[in-house]
Coordinates of C-alpha atoms in Angstrom, one line a residue:
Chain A
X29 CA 64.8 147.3 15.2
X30 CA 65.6 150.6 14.8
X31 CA 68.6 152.3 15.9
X32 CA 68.7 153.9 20.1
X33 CA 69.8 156.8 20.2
X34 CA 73.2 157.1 22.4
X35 CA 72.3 160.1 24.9
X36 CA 68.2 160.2 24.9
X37 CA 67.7 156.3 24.8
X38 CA 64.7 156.3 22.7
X39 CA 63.8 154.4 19.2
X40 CA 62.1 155.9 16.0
X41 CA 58.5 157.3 16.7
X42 CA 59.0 156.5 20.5
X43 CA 58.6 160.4 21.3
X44 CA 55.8 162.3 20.0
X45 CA 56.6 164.5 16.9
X46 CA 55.7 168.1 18.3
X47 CA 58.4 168.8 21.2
X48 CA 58.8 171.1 24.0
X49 CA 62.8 172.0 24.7
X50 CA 63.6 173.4 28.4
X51 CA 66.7 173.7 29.5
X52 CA 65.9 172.7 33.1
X53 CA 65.1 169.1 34.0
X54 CA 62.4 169.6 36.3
X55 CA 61.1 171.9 34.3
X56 CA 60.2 169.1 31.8
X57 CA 59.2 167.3 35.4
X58 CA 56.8 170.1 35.4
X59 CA 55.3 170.5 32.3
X60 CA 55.0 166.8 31.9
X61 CA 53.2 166.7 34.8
X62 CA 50.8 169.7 35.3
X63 CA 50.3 170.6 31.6
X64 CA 49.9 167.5 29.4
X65 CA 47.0 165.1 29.6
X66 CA 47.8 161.3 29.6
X67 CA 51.3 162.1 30.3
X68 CA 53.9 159.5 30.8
X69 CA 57.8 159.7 31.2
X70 CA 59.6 157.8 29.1
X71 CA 63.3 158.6 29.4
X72 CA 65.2 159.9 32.5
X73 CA 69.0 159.6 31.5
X74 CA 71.9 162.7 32.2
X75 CA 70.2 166.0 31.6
X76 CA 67.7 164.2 29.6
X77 CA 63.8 164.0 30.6
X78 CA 61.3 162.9 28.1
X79 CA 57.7 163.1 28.6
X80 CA 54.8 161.9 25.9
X81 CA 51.4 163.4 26.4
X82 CA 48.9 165.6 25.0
X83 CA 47.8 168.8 24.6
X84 CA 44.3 170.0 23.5
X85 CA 43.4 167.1 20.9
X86 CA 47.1 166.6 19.5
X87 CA 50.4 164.3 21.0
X88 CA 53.2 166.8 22.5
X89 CA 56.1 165.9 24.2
X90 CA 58.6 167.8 26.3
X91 CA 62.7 166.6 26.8
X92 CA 64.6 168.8 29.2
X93 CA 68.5 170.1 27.0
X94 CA 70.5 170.7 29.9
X95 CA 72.3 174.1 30.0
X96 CA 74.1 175.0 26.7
X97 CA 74.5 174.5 22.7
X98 CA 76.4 171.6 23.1
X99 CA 73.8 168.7 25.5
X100 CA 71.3 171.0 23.7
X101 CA 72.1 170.1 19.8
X102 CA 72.8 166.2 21.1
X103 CA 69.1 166.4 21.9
X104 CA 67.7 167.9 19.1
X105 CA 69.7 165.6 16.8
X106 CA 68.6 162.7 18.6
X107 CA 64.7 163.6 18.2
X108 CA 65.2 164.6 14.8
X109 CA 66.6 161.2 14.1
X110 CA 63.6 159.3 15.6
X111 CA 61.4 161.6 13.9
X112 CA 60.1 164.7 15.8
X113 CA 59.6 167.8 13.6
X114 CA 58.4 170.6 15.6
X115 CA 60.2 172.0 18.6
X116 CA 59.8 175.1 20.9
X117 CA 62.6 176.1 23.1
X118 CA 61.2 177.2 26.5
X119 CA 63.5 179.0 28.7
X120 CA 64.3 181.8 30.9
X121 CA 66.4 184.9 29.6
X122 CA 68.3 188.0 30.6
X123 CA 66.6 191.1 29.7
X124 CA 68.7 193.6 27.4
X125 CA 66.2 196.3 26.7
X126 CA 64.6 198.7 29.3
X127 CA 61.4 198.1 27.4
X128 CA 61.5 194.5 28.5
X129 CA 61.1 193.8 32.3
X130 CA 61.2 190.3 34.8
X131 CA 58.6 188.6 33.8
X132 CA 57.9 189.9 30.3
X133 CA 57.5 187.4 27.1
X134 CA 60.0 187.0 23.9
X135 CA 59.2 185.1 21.0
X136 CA 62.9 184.8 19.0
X137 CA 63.0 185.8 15.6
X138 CA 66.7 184.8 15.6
X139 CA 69.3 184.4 17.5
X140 CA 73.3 186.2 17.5
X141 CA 75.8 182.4 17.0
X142 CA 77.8 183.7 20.2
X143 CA 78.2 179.9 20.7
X144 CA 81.2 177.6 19.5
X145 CA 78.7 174.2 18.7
X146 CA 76.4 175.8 16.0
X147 CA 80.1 177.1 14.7
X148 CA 80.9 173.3 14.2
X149 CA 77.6 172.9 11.7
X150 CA 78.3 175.6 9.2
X151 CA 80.3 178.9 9.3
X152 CA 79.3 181.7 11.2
X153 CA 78.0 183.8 8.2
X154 CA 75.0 181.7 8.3
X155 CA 71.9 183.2 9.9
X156 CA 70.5 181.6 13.5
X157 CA 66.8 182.1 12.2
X158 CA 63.8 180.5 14.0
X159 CA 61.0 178.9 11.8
X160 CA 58.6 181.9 10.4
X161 CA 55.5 179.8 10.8
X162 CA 56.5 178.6 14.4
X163 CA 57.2 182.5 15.0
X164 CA 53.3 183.4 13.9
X165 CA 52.0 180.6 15.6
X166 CA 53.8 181.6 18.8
X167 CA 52.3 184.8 17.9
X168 CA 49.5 184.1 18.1
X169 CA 48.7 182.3 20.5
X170 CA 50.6 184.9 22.9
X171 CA 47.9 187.3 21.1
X172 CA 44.8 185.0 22.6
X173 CA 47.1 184.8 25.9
X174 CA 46.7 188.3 26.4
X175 CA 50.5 188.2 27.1
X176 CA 53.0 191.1 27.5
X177 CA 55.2 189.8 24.4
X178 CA 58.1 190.8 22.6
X179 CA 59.6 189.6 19.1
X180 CA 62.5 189.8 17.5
X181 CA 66.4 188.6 18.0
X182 CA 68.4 187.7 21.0
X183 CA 72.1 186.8 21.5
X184 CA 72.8 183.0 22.3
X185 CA 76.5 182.8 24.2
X186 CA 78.1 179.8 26.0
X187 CA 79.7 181.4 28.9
X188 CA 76.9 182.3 31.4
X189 CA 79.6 183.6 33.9
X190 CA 80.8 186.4 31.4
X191 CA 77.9 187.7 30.9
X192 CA 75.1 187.7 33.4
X193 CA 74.4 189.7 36.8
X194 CA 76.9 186.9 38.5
X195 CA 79.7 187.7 36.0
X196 CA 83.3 188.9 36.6
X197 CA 84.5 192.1 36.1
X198 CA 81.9 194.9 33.8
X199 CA 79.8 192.5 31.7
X200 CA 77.2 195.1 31.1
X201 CA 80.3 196.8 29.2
X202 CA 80.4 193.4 27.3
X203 CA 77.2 193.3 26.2
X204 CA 76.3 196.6 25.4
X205 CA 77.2 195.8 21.9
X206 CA 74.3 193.8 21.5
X207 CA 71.9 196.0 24.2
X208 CA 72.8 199.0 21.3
X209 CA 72.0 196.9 18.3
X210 CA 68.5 196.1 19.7
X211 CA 69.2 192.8 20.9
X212 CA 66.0 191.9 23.6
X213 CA 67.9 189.5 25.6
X214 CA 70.7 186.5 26.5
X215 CA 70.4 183.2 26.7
X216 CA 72.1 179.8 26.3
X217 CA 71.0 177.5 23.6
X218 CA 68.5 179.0 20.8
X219 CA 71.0 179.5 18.1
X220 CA 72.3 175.9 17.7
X221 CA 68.7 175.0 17.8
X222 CA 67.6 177.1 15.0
X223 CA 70.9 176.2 13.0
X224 CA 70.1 172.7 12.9
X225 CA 66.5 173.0 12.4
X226 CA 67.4 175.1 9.3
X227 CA 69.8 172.0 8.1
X228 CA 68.0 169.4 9.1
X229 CA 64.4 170.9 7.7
X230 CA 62.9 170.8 11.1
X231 CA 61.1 173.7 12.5
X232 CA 62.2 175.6 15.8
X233 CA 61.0 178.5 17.8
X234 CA 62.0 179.6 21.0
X235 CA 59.7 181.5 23.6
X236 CA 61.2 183.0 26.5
X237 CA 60.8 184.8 29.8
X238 CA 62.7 187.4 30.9
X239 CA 64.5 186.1 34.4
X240 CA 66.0 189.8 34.9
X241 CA 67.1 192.5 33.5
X242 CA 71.0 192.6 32.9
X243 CA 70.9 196.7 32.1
X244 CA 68.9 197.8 35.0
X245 CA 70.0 195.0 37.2
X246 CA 65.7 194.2 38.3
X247 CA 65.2 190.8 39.1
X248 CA 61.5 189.1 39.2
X249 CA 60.0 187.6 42.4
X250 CA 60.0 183.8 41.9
X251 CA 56.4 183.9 42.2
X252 CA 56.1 186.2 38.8
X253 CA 58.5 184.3 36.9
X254 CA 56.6 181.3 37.8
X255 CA 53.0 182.9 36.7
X256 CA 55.0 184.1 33.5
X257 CA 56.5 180.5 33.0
X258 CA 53.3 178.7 33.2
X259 CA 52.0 181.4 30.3
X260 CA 54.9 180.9 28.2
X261 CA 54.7 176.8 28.5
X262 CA 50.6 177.7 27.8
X263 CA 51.4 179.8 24.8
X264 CA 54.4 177.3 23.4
X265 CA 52.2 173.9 24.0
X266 CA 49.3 175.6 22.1
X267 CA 51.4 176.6 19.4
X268 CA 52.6 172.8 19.3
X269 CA 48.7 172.0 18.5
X270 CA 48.5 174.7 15.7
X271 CA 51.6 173.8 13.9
X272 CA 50.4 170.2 13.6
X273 CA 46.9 171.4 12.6
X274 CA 48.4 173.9 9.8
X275 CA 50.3 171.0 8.6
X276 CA 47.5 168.6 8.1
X277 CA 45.3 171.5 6.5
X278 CA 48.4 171.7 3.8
X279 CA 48.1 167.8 3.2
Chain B
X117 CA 65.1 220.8 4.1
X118 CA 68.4 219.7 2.5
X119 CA 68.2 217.0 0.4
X120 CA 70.1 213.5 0.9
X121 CA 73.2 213.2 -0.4
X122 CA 73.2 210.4 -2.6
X123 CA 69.3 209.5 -3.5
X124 CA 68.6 213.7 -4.2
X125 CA 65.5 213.1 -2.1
X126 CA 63.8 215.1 1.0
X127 CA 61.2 213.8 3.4
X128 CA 57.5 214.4 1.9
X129 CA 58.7 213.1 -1.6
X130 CA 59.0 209.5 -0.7
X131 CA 56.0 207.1 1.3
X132 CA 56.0 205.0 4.3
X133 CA 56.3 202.4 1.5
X134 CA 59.0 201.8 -0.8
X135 CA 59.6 199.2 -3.2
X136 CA 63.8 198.6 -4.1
X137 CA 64.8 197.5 -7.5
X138 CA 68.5 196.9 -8.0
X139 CA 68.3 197.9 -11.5
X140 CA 67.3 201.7 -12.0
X141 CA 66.5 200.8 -15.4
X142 CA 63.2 199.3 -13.6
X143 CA 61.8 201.9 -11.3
X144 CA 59.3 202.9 -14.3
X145 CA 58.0 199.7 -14.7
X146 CA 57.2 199.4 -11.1
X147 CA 55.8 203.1 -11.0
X148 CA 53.3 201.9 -14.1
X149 CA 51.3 200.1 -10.8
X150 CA 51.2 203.5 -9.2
X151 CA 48.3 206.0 -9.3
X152 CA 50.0 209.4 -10.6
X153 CA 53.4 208.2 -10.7
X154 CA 56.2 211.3 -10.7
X155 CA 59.8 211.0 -11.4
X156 CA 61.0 212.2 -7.7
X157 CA 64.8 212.0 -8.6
X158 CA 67.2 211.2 -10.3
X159 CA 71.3 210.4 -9.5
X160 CA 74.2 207.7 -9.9
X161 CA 72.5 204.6 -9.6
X162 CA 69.9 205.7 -7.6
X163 CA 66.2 206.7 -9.4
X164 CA 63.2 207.5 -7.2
X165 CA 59.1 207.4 -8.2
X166 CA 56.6 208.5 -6.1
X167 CA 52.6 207.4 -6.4
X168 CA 49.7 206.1 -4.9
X169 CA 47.9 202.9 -4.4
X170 CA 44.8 202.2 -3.1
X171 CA 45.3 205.4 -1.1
X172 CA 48.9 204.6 -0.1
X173 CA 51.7 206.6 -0.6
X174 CA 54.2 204.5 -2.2
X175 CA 57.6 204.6 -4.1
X176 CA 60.1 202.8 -5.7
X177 CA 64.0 203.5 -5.8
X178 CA 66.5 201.8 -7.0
X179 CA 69.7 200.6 -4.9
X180 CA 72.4 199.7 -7.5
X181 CA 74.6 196.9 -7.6
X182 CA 75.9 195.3 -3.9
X183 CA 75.4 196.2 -0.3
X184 CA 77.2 199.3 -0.7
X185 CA 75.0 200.9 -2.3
X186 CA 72.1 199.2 -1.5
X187 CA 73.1 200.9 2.3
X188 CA 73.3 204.1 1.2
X189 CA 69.9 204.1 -0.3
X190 CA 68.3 202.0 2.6
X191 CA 70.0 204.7 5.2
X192 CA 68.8 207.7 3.1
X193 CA 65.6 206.4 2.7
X194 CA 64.7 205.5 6.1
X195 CA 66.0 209.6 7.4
X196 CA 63.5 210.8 4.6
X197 CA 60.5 208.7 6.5
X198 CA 60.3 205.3 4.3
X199 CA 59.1 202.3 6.9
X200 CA 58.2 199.3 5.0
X201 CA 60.5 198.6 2.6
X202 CA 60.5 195.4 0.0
X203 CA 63.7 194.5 -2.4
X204 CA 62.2 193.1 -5.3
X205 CA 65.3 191.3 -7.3
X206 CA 66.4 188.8 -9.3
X207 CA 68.3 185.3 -8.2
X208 CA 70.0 182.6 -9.2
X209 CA 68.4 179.2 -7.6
X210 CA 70.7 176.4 -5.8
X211 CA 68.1 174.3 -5.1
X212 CA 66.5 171.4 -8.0
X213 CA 62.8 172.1 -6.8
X214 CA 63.3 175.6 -8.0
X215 CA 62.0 176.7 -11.2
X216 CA 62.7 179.4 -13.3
X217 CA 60.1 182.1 -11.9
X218 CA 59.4 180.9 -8.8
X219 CA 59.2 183.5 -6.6
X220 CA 61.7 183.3 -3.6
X221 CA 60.9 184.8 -0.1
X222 CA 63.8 184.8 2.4
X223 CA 63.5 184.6 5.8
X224 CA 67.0 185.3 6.2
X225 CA 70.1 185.9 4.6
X226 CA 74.2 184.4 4.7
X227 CA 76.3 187.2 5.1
X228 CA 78.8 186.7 2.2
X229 CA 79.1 190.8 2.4
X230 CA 81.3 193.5 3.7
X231 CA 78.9 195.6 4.0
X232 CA 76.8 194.4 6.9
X233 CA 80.0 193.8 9.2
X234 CA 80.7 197.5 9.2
X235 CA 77.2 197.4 10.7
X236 CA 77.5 194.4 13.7
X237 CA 79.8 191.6 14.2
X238 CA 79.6 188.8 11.8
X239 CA 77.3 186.2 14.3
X240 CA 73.9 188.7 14.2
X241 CA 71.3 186.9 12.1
X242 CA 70.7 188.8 8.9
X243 CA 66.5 188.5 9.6
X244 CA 63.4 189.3 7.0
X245 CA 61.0 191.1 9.4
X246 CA 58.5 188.7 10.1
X247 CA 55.2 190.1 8.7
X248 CA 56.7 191.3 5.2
X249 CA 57.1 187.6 5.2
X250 CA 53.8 186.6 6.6
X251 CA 52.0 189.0 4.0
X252 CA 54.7 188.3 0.7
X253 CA 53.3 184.7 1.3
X254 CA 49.9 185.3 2.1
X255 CA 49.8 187.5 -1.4
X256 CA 51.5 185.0 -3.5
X257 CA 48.8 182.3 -2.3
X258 CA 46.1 184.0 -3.0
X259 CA 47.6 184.0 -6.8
X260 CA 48.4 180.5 -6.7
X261 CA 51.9 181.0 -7.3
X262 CA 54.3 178.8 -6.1
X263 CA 56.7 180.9 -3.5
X264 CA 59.9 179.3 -1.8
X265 CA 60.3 180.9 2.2
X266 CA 63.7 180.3 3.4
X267 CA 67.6 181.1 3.8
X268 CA 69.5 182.8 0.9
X269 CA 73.0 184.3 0.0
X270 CA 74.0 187.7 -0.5
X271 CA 77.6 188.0 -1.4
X272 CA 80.1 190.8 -3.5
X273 CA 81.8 189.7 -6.0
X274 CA 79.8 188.7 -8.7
X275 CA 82.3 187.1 -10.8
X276 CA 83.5 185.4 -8.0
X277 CA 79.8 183.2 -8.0
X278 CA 81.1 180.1 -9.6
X279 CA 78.9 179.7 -12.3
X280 CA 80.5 182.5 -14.2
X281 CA 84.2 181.8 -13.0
X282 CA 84.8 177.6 -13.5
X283 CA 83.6 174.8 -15.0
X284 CA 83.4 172.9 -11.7
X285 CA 81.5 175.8 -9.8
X286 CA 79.1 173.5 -7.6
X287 CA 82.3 172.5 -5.6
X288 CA 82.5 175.7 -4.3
X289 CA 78.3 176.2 -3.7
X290 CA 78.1 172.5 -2.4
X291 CA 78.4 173.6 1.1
X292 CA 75.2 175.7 0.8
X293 CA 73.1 173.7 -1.1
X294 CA 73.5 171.2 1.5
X295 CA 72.7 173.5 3.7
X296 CA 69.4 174.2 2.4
X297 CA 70.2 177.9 1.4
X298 CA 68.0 178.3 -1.4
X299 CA 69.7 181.3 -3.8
X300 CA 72.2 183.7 -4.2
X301 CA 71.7 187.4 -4.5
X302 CA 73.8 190.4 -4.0
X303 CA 71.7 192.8 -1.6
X304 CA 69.5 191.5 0.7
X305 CA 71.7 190.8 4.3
X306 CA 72.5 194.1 4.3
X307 CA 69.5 195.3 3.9
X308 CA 68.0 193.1 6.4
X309 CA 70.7 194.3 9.2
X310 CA 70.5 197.6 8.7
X311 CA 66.2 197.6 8.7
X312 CA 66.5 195.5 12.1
X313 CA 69.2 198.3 13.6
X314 CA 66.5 201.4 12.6
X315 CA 64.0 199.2 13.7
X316 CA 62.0 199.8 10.4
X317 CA 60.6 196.7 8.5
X318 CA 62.3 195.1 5.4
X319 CA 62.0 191.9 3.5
X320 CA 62.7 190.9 -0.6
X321 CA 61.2 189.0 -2.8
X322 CA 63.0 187.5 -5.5
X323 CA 62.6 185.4 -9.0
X324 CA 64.6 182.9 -10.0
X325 CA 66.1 184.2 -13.4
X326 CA 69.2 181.3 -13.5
X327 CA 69.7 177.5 -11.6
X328 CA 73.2 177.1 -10.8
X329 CA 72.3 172.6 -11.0
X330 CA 70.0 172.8 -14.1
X331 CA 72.4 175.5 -15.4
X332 CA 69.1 177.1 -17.1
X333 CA 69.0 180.5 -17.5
X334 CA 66.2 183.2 -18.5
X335 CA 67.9 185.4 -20.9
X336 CA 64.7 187.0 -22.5
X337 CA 64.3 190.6 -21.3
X338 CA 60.5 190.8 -21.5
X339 CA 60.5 187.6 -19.1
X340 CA 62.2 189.0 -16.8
X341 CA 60.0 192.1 -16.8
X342 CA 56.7 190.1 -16.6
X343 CA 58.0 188.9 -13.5
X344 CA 58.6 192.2 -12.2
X345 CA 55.2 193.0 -12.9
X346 CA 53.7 189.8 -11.3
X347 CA 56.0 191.4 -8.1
X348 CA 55.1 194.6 -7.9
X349 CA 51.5 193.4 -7.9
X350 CA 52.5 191.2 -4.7
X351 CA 54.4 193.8 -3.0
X352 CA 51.6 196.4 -3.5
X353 CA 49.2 194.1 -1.9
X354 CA 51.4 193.2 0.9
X355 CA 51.9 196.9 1.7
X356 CA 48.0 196.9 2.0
X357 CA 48.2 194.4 4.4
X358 CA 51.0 195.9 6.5
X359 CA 49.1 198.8 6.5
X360 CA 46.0 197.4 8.3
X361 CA 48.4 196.2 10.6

């Protein structure tokens, strides 16, 4: 029998190999849900929901991180050790760029290690880069979506209360470092992920919609975001399907 | 229009596409690829062809040794109206799959360099743009060569790099081979930050001239510039793609 896992609770090949990472646990409620076919929950423990379904003709899963690097690398470790390969962060964002408005789409290239857990892994000098292939297929697929996307890098912090529209004191002064260095937008866990899928030979991507903008101070209407979520979950589950398909055509 | 300071260059003597040797000694090999190559300039380390390709306007300059001047020539290039920009280099492998002439694509690089940090705190991901990558690969497979996408080293001091400084060297790498970085190289994070910053795009590709585990090296000279060759070719098609992007 093989190992359980301490914090997810599940056993080698007991989640399906392409995964689906919100930080939100009803949002992995959700997806698992409305957007997989034959979908059946298999964990609920701590910030951890795991659902097994499919999408198209292939097995997906989704498993909710929690909020931050640190529940977010437990869960990605954990899968990796049972076996999943292919994971797609889906999340909400802060916008940095005025080109980028509530409700617009990024697909990370990379990812700024403002974090402390990724920092435990390897030192800082080493690049937070998302998988290139996961980064097409996201591509891609946002192409066939017809979506308003952008690419390229975003900062990951830990401390959502020192930077965000809720923060103390002039955050927009603290992050316009990053809004200068053409930086799209902040967020909580992407770098971690992409660390450890670089040293573990995983591959990770991250898709993202923009909650607000932290420049401008615009905020979405909960209806918009929504629409916008359900495109980016569309756009991430179908990139899921091509990643697998892409790998079988290789073997 | 005044020429740039250190590359002795002007805008409308350089293409949208520019291939970056570090050695200057082998602009002319890549300008034999090129359609009417002319010597554009011609100072320090820095030497400058301009030529055509399939009805592309295309150069190559050299960048020297190191991220510092690797900068300069990436900043003077990018005022005088280059936008796609490839180093092709040489490497030294830290991974046992790698053979001597593979080629190397990185999709990222460690920032080992002083350069870059002048640039943007140390903890911004030194990043390939995405479809250099994309079209580097997609050129190499129609060719059948064998390619290796993935994290490098770009570092400064040169005879700091283990392999020429003590017999136990791997100590000192063993952190990054286990950390899946696949080679070490002397110019590429730099480059990557600063094409990212201007917004232009910028990737290398690399060949695999040493392997710090084997401890094999390729010593012959007209190896090294078959290789280039092979490169160019690659990088020349790649710029075709980009362009029909």
């Amino acid at each position: 029998m093989e190992l359980l896992q301490y914090h997810i609770k599940c056993r080698k090949n007991e989640v399906n190999q392409a995964v689906l990472l919100p930080g939100d646990i009803e949002r992995a409620d959700y997806i698992g849900t409305n957007f997989f076919r034959d979908s059946e929950k298999i964990v609920e423990n701590r910030e951890f929901h795991i659902y097994n379904g499919r999408y198209e003709d292939k097995p997906v899963a989704v498993c909710s991180t929690g909020i931050g690097c640190m529940s977010a690398a437990v869960a990605i470790e954990e899968l990796t050790n049972i076996g999943c390969k292919y994971f797609i962060r889906v999340g909400t964002c802060g916008s940095l760029s005025s080109q980028i408005n509530p409700g617009d789409i990024i697909i990370a290239t990379g990812a700024i290690r403002g974090d402390g857990a990724s920092k435990e892994y390897i030192s800082i000098e080493y690049p937070a880069v998302a998988d290139y292939r996961t980064v097409t297929t996201l591509r891609n697929r946002a192409k066939k979506e017809c979506a308003n996307y952008n690419l390229g890098i975003i900062r990951t912090h830990d401390a959502f209360y020192m930077e965000s529209p809720f923060a103390f004191g002039d955050y927009k002064k603290r992050v316009s470092i990053w809004a200068e260095a053409g930086t799209l937008a902040i967020e909580n866990e992407s770098s971690t992920l992409f660390v450890i899928g670089s040293l573990k030979k995983v591959q990770v991507g991250a898709i993202l919609v923009a909650a607000g903008n932290l420049i401008s101070g615009e905020k979405g209407t909960k209806e918009e975001l929504q629409k916008s979520i359900d495109k980016a979950i569309t756009i991430a589950s179908g990139a899921l399907v091509d990643l697998q398909k892409r790998e079988e055509k290789r073997i | 229009m005044k020429k740039m300071h250190h590359l002795q260059i002007e805008p409308g003597e350089i293409g949208e596409f520019v291939i970056m040797p570090g050695d200057p000694g082998r602009c002319h090999l890549i300008a034999e690829h090129f359609e009417n190559p002319q010597l554009v300039a011609k100072n320090r380390e820095y030497v400058t062809y301009t030529g055509k390709y399939k009805g592309l306007t295309v150069s190559a300059t050299s960048t020297g040794m190191g991220c510092p001047s690797a900068a300069i020539a990436l900043e003077e290039l990018i005022m005088s109206g280059a936008k796609y920009l490839i180093r092709l280099g040489t490497t030294g492998a830290l991974q046992k799959n790698i053979s001597l002439g593979d080629m190397i694509i990185p999709s990222s690089a460690v920032r080992l360099e002083g350069t870059s940090v002048e640039y943007i705190p140390i903890e911004f991901p030194a990043i390939a743009d995405i479809d250099i990558i994309n079209d580097l690969v997609k050129a190499t497979q129609e060719k059948n060569l064998k390619s290796h996408i993935g994290i490098i080293i770009s570092h400064d001091a040169f005879y700091m790099n283990p392999v020429f400084s003590e017999p136990d060297f791997l100590k000192k790498e063993q952190t990054w081979i286990d950390s899946n970085v696949l080679s070490v190289e002397n110019e590429s994070s730099a480059l990557f930050i600063i094409g990212y910053l201007r917004k232009v795009k910028v990737g290398s590709m690399l060949t695999a001239v040493a392997n710090h585990l084997t401890r094999e090296v390729i010593i012959d000279e007209e190896k090294i510039n078959s290789l280039f060759h092979q490169m160019t070719d690659l990088c020349l098609e790649a710029f075709k793609t980009l362009k029909k992007e």
